[in-house]
Structures are given as C-alpha cells and as structure tokens.
PDB file of C-alpha atoms in Angstrom:
ATOM      1  CA  UNK A  22      59.651 -25.292 -18.639  1.00 52.00           C
ATOM      2  CA  UNK A  23      57.859 -24.074 -15.503  1.00 69.00           C
ATOM      3  CA  UNK A  24      54.480 -25.534 -16.539  1.00 78.00           C
ATOM      4  CA  UNK A  25      56.155 -28.894 -17.126  1.00 77.00           C
ATOM      5  CA  UNK A  26      57.788 -28.630 -13.694  1.00 88.00           C
ATOM      6  CA  UNK A  27      54.480 -27.692 -12.055  1.00 90.00           C
ATOM      7  CA  UNK A  28      52.672 -30.564 -13.731  1.00 89.00           C
ATOM      8  CA  UNK A  29      55.318 -33.005 -12.471  1.00 91.00           C
ATOM      9  CA  UNK A  30      55.111 -31.598  -8.944  1.00 93.00           C
ATOM     10  CA  UNK A  31      51.302 -31.690  -8.906  1.00 93.00           C
ATOM     11  CA  UNK A  32      51.384 -35.370  -9.948  1.00 94.00           C
ATOM     12  CA  UNK A  33      53.134 -36.253  -6.662  1.00 96.00           C
ATOM     13  CA  UNK A  34      50.002 -35.291  -4.698  1.00 97.00           C
ATOM     14  CA  UNK A  35      48.000 -38.401  -3.721  1.00 97.00           C
ATOM     15  CA  UNK A  36      44.674 -38.799  -5.507  1.00 96.00           C
ATOM     16  CA  UNK A  37      41.703 -41.075  -4.960  1.00 95.00           C
ATOM     17  CA  UNK A  38      41.127 -43.966  -5.018  1.00 95.00           C
ATOM     18  CA  UNK A  39      44.651 -45.310  -4.306  1.00 95.00           C
ATOM     19  CA  UNK A  40      46.031 -42.253  -2.442  1.00 97.00           C
ATOM     20  CA  UNK A  41      49.533 -43.227  -3.573  1.00 97.00           C
ATOM     21  CA  UNK A  42      52.332 -40.662  -3.316  1.00 97.00           C
ATOM     22  CA  UNK A  43      54.128 -40.673  -6.634  1.00 96.00           C
ATOM     23  CA  UNK A  44      57.652 -39.929  -5.373  1.00 96.00           C
ATOM     24  CA  UNK A  45      59.205 -40.842  -8.736  1.00 94.00           C
ATOM     25  CA  UNK A  46      57.652 -37.702 -10.274  1.00 93.00           C
ATOM     26  CA  UNK A  47      60.116 -35.600  -8.266  1.00 93.00           C
ATOM     27  CA  UNK A  48      63.114 -37.122 -10.075  1.00 90.00           C
ATOM     28  CA  UNK A  49      62.831 -34.711 -12.996  1.00 88.00           C
ATOM     29  CA  UNK A  50      61.932 -31.545 -11.082  1.00 92.00           C
ATOM     30  CA  UNK A  51      64.046 -28.709  -9.673  1.00 94.00           C
ATOM     31  CA  UNK A  52      63.416 -30.209  -6.205  1.00 96.00           C
ATOM     32  CA  UNK A  53      65.881 -33.042  -6.850  1.00 95.00           C
ATOM     33  CA  UNK A  54      68.981 -31.127  -5.637  1.00 96.00           C
ATOM     34  CA  UNK A  55      67.060 -30.014  -2.547  1.00 97.00           C
ATOM     35  CA  UNK A  56      65.997 -33.596  -1.855  1.00 97.00           C
ATOM     36  CA  UNK A  57      69.654 -34.673  -1.987  1.00 97.00           C
ATOM     37  CA  UNK A  58      70.533 -31.927   0.503  1.00 98.00           C
ATOM     38  CA  UNK A  59      67.608 -32.887   2.757  1.00 97.00           C
ATOM     39  CA  UNK A  60      68.864 -36.494   2.746  1.00 97.00           C
ATOM     40  CA  UNK A  61      72.191 -35.216   4.062  1.00 97.00           C
ATOM     41  CA  UNK A  62      70.725 -32.903   6.700  1.00 97.00           C
ATOM     42  CA  UNK A  63      70.607 -34.526  10.150  1.00 95.00           C
ATOM     43  CA  UNK A  64      68.007 -33.886  12.803  1.00 91.00           C
ATOM     44  CA  UNK A  65      68.022 -34.017  16.575  1.00 87.00           C
ATOM     45  CA  UNK A  66      67.363 -37.695  17.426  1.00 83.00           C
ATOM     46  CA  UNK A  67      65.496 -36.627  20.559  1.00 79.00           C
ATOM     47  CA  UNK A  68      62.702 -35.216  18.356  1.00 78.00           C
ATOM     48  CA  UNK A  69      63.352 -37.059  15.101  1.00 80.00           C
ATOM     49  CA  UNK A  70      64.630 -40.580  15.570  1.00 80.00           C
ATOM     50  CA  UNK A  71      64.143 -41.262  11.861  1.00 86.00           C
ATOM     51  CA  UNK A  72      67.400 -39.455  11.104  1.00 89.00           C
ATOM     52  CA  UNK A  73      67.567 -37.054   8.189  1.00 95.00           C
ATOM     53  CA  UNK A  74      65.159 -34.377   7.005  1.00 97.00           C
ATOM     54  CA  UNK A  75      64.102 -36.234   3.845  1.00 97.00           C
ATOM     55  CA  UNK A  76      63.150 -39.423   5.721  1.00 96.00           C
ATOM     56  CA  UNK A  77      61.110 -37.297   8.141  1.00 95.00           C
ATOM     57  CA  UNK A  78      59.464 -35.444   5.241  1.00 97.00           C
ATOM     58  CA  UNK A  79      58.425 -38.662   3.529  1.00 97.00           C
ATOM     59  CA  UNK A  80      56.952 -39.949   6.794  1.00 96.00           C
ATOM     60  CA  UNK A  81      54.978 -36.726   7.303  1.00 96.00           C
ATOM     61  CA  UNK A  82      53.640 -36.871   3.738  1.00 98.00           C
ATOM     62  CA  UNK A  83      52.576 -40.495   4.155  1.00 97.00           C
ATOM     63  CA  UNK A  84      50.754 -39.844   7.430  1.00 97.00           C
ATOM     64  CA  UNK A  85      49.016 -36.906   5.765  1.00 98.00           C
ATOM     65  CA  UNK A  86      48.020 -38.977   2.712  1.00 98.00           C
ATOM     66  CA  UNK A  87      46.514 -41.610   5.020  1.00 97.00           C
ATOM     67  CA  UNK A  88      44.559 -39.095   7.133  1.00 98.00           C
ATOM     68  CA  UNK A  89      40.775 -39.121   6.557  1.00 97.00           C
ATOM     69  CA  UNK A  90      40.529 -35.316   6.883  1.00 97.00           C
ATOM     70  CA  UNK A  91      43.106 -34.901   4.108  1.00 98.00           C
ATOM     71  CA  UNK A  92      41.167 -37.233   1.853  1.00 98.00           C
ATOM     72  CA  UNK A  93      37.960 -35.211   2.189  1.00 97.00           C
ATOM     73  CA  UNK A  94      39.526 -31.857   1.290  1.00 97.00           C
ATOM     74  CA  UNK A  95      38.687 -30.168  -2.006  1.00 96.00           C
ATOM     75  CA  UNK A  96      41.374 -30.770  -4.659  1.00 95.00           C
ATOM     76  CA  UNK A  97      43.048 -27.348  -4.350  1.00 95.00           C
ATOM     77  CA  UNK A  98      43.287 -27.496  -0.559  1.00 95.00           C
ATOM     78  CA  UNK A  99      44.555 -31.076  -0.716  1.00 97.00           C
ATOM     79  CA  UNK A 100      47.270 -29.991  -3.138  1.00 96.00           C
ATOM     80  CA  UNK A 101      48.234 -26.971  -1.021  1.00 96.00           C
ATOM     81  CA  UNK A 102      48.531 -28.848   2.280  1.00 97.00           C
ATOM     82  CA  UNK A 103      50.373 -31.773   0.678  1.00 98.00           C
ATOM     83  CA  UNK A 104      52.932 -29.521  -1.010  1.00 98.00           C
ATOM     84  CA  UNK A 105      53.364 -27.637   2.260  1.00 97.00           C
ATOM     85  CA  UNK A 106      54.074 -30.991   3.943  1.00 98.00           C
ATOM     86  CA  UNK A 107      56.538 -31.866   1.184  1.00 98.00           C
ATOM     87  CA  UNK A 108      58.402 -28.574   1.668  1.00 98.00           C
ATOM     88  CA  UNK A 109      57.769 -27.918   5.374  1.00 97.00           C
ATOM     89  CA  UNK A 110      61.346 -28.637   6.499  1.00 96.00           C
ATOM     90  CA  UNK A 111      63.275 -27.511   3.423  1.00 98.00           C
ATOM     91  CA  UNK A 112      64.528 -24.593   5.541  1.00 98.00           C
ATOM     92  CA  UNK A 113      66.443 -27.043   7.717  1.00 97.00           C
ATOM     93  CA  UNK A 114      68.991 -27.412   4.909  1.00 97.00           C
ATOM     94  CA  UNK A 115      70.550 -23.965   5.480  1.00 97.00           C
ATOM     95  CA  UNK A 116      69.440 -23.607   9.130  1.00 96.00           C
ATOM     96  CA  UNK A 117      70.777 -26.840  10.666  1.00 95.00           C
ATOM     97  CA  UNK A 118      73.865 -26.610  12.841  1.00 96.00           C
ATOM     98  CA  UNK A 119      75.524 -28.558  15.611  1.00 93.00           C
ATOM     99  CA  UNK A 120      75.270 -26.550  18.842  1.00 93.00           C
ATOM    100  CA  UNK A 121      76.826 -27.986  21.990  1.00 93.00           C
ATOM    101  CA  UNK A 122      76.662 -31.459  20.465  1.00 91.00           C
ATOM    102  CA  UNK A 123      72.968 -31.157  19.513  1.00 91.00           C
ATOM    103  CA  UNK A 124      71.526 -30.684  16.020  1.00 92.00           C
ATOM    104  CA  UNK A 125      69.327 -27.586  15.927  1.00 91.00           C
ATOM    105  CA  UNK A 126      67.540 -25.724  13.132  1.00 93.00           C
ATOM    106  CA  UNK A 127      66.600 -22.303  14.477  1.00 92.00           C
ATOM    107  CA  UNK A 128      64.485 -20.233  12.105  1.00 93.00           C
ATOM    108  CA  UNK A 129      63.948 -23.132   9.705  1.00 94.00           C
ATOM    109  CA  UNK A 130      60.244 -22.396   9.197  1.00 94.00           C
ATOM    110  CA  UNK A 131      60.863 -18.815   8.108  1.00 94.00           C
ATOM    111  CA  UNK A 132      63.814 -19.892   5.922  1.00 97.00           C
ATOM    112  CA  UNK A 133      61.711 -22.700   4.451  1.00 97.00           C
ATOM    113  CA  UNK A 134      58.904 -20.336   3.479  1.00 96.00           C
ATOM    114  CA  UNK A 135      61.405 -18.139   1.624  1.00 97.00           C
ATOM    115  CA  UNK A 136      63.029 -21.073  -0.164  1.00 98.00           C
ATOM    116  CA  UNK A 137      59.654 -22.538  -1.094  1.00 98.00           C
ATOM    117  CA  UNK A 138      58.409 -19.174  -2.362  1.00 96.00           C
ATOM    118  CA  UNK A 139      61.427 -18.811  -4.623  1.00 96.00           C
ATOM    119  CA  UNK A 140      61.180 -22.373  -5.938  1.00 96.00           C
ATOM    120  CA  UNK A 141      57.435 -22.230  -6.495  1.00 96.00           C
ATOM    121  CA  UNK A 142      57.693 -18.852  -8.234  1.00 95.00           C
ATOM    122  CA  UNK A 143      60.790 -19.312 -10.382  1.00 94.00           C
ATOM    123  CA  UNK A 144      60.991 -23.050 -10.992  1.00 95.00           C
ATOM    124  CA  UNK A 145      57.333 -24.087 -10.886  1.00 95.00           C
ATOM    125  CA  UNK A 146      55.637 -21.008 -12.349  1.00 92.00           C
ATOM    126  CA  UNK A 147      53.307 -20.201  -9.461  1.00 92.00           C
ATOM    127  CA  UNK A 148      53.212 -16.531 -10.417  1.00 90.00           C
ATOM    128  CA  UNK A 149      51.272 -14.303 -12.757  1.00 86.00           C
ATOM    129  CA  UNK A 150      47.608 -15.028 -12.101  1.00 90.00           C
ATOM    130  CA  UNK A 151      45.991 -14.311  -8.752  1.00 90.00           C
ATOM    131  CA  UNK A 152      45.025 -17.989  -8.438  1.00 91.00           C
ATOM    132  CA  UNK A 153      48.648 -19.146  -8.845  1.00 92.00           C
ATOM    133  CA  UNK A 154      49.918 -16.470  -6.455  1.00 92.00           C
ATOM    134  CA  UNK A 155      47.293 -17.424  -3.846  1.00 91.00           C
ATOM    135  CA  UNK A 156      48.249 -21.078  -4.151  1.00 93.00           C
ATOM    136  CA  UNK A 157      51.950 -20.260  -3.707  1.00 94.00           C
ATOM    137  CA  UNK A 158      51.396 -17.955  -0.758  1.00 92.00           C
ATOM    138  CA  UNK A 159      49.066 -20.420   0.962  1.00 93.00           C
ATOM    139  CA  UNK A 160      51.725 -23.137   0.715  1.00 96.00           C
ATOM    140  CA  UNK A 161      54.391 -20.752   2.022  1.00 95.00           C
ATOM    141  CA  UNK A 162      52.194 -19.531   4.886  1.00 92.00           C
ATOM    142  CA  UNK A 163      51.579 -23.112   5.997  1.00 93.00           C
ATOM    143  CA  UNK A 164      55.328 -23.745   5.880  1.00 95.00           C
ATOM    144  CA  UNK A 165      56.054 -20.521   7.792  1.00 91.00           C
ATOM    145  CA  UNK A 166      53.716 -21.461  10.642  1.00 86.00           C
ATOM    146  CA  UNK A 167      53.957 -25.270  10.591  1.00 79.00           C
ATOM    147  CA  UNK A 168      55.717 -25.397  13.973  1.00 74.00           C
ATOM    148  CA  UNK A 169      53.394 -22.916  15.678  1.00 68.00           C
ATOM    149  CA  UNK A 170      50.625 -25.153  17.000  1.00 57.00           C
ATOM    150  CA  UNK A 171      52.811 -27.743  18.780  1.00 59.00           C
ATOM    151  CA  UNK A 172      54.644 -24.894  20.567  1.00 54.00           C
ATOM    152  CA  UNK A 173      51.785 -22.425  20.957  1.00 52.00           C
ATOM    153  CA  UNK A 174      51.418 -22.789  24.712  1.00 48.00           C
ATOM    154  CA  UNK A 175      55.143 -22.096  25.162  1.00 65.00           C
ATOM    155  CA  UNK A 176      54.629 -18.581  23.784  1.00 61.00           C
ATOM    156  CA  UNK A 177      54.098 -15.486  25.927  1.00 70.00           C
ATOM    157  CA  UNK A 178      50.718 -14.616  24.414  1.00 71.00           C
ATOM    158  CA  UNK A 179      49.378 -17.721  22.629  1.00 59.00           C
ATOM    159  CA  UNK A 180      45.919 -16.272  21.985  1.00 69.00           C
ATOM    160  CA  UNK A 181      47.350 -13.196  20.259  1.00 67.00           C
ATOM    161  CA  UNK A 182      49.735 -15.332  18.190  1.00 63.00           C
ATOM    162  CA  UNK A 183      46.904 -17.622  17.086  1.00 58.00           C
ATOM    163  CA  UNK A 184      44.740 -14.633  16.135  1.00 57.00           C
ATOM    164  CA  UNK A 185      47.581 -13.086  14.106  1.00 63.00           C
ATOM    165  CA  UNK A 186      48.213 -16.383  12.330  1.00 58.00           C
ATOM    166  CA  UNK A 187      44.519 -16.876  11.568  1.00 58.00           C
ATOM    167  CA  UNK A 188      44.477 -13.399   9.998  1.00 56.00           C
ATOM    168  CA  UNK A 189      46.873 -14.672   7.323  1.00 60.00           C
ATOM    169  CA  UNK A 190      43.792 -16.133   5.661  1.00 57.00           C
ATOM    170  CA  UNK A 191      42.792 -12.596   4.664  1.00 56.00           C
ATOM    171  CA  UNK A 192      45.895 -12.462   2.469  1.00 64.00           C
ATOM    172  CA  UNK A 193      45.935 -16.111   1.395  1.00 70.00           C
ATOM    173  CA  UNK A 194      42.375 -17.264   0.662  1.00 75.00           C
ATOM    174  CA  UNK A 195      43.403 -20.933   0.708  1.00 82.00           C
ATOM    175  CA  UNK A 196      45.115 -20.690   4.110  1.00 76.00           C
ATOM    176  CA  UNK A 197      43.228 -21.647   7.262  1.00 80.00           C
ATOM    177  CA  UNK A 198      43.982 -22.784  10.786  1.00 76.00           C
ATOM    178  CA  UNK A 199      42.269 -26.070  10.002  1.00 85.00           C
ATOM    179  CA  UNK A 200      44.796 -26.739   7.206  1.00 87.00           C
ATOM    180  CA  UNK A 201      47.611 -25.694   9.541  1.00 80.00           C
ATOM    181  CA  UNK A 202      46.300 -28.101  12.171  1.00 84.00           C
ATOM    182  CA  UNK A 203      46.152 -30.897   9.584  1.00 90.00           C
ATOM    183  CA  UNK A 204      49.727 -30.162   8.524  1.00 91.00           C
TER     184      UNK A 204
END
C-alpha cells in the first residue's frame, strides 16, 4: 500500500507544462485526516489573515508552483521542496493553542518535522533505500527549519545558526539553503 500512497502523493507535485497542483490526488492518501485537522486549526490573524492552516498551506504551495526558481529545479528537488511546502505547517495541528486571546503555535516546525517523518516513513514508504531515506530527511529538514530565515536576525547568533543549518546538507544531500530560501 505504501507505494500506491507514495505514487498518489508524488502526483500532487506540479509538473511542466501546466504546473497545476493536483489537489484531488490527496483524497485517497493517509494525509486526508491531517488535511481535515489542518482545516480546523486556526492561525493568528495578525500573521495569517487567510484563517486556517490548510488555506495557508494551499496558498504557499500555489505561490511556490508559480515561482520561476521552483520551475527550473531538477525533478527530485522540485518534489522535495513542494512536499515540504505541503507539510510545512502540519505541526501546527498539535502545537496550536490560544494564549492570552492570541493563537500561537510554539514549536510547530520541530513537531511538523516529526509528524512528516512518521507519515513519510510509515504511510508513504520513504524508507529502505538510501535514496528514499535522503528524500524523506531532506523534506523533514526543510520543514524543521522553514521558519528560520524570516526570523534569523532575531536570533542571538544568526551567523552561527545559519552555518549549523547549512551543515544539515552533509546529512541530507538534497537539502540546501537555497531550497530553504525558496520554501
């Protein structure tokens, strides 16, 4: 079943020449329950006026699909960054809470990487071969660090943090800061 699930998930990724996101391919995958939960997970309107996590996710994926840099990526990198965009806020499902009247999602990137890793491994079969493991870990690393660049200058030692993040590419050959920037 996992190969069937992976094939369905991979078909969502926009391809030339139309660059259409095939959202309907998700309807028969193990992501469907997560999508329902993302639709019910609110976001802080100050940062995300679009409302729920799923609406935001779809918007992010569409902007990515329309981006010229995305369209020039090799197939594997295009798949990795698109699936990272699709799953980048999945961690908001368990992390979101109302604090002093404001919706917050502390630790959602780390939680999202763990959820994505489990789903990609168990439900989509990204395990076994080194190529499948590298693909999975590259997606999860992008998810883990997706919020880093917009907040990098708020950190105590941004240069050190950027260097540590860039070093992740030694463990995940398909991870790079340029893909993180695109995400």
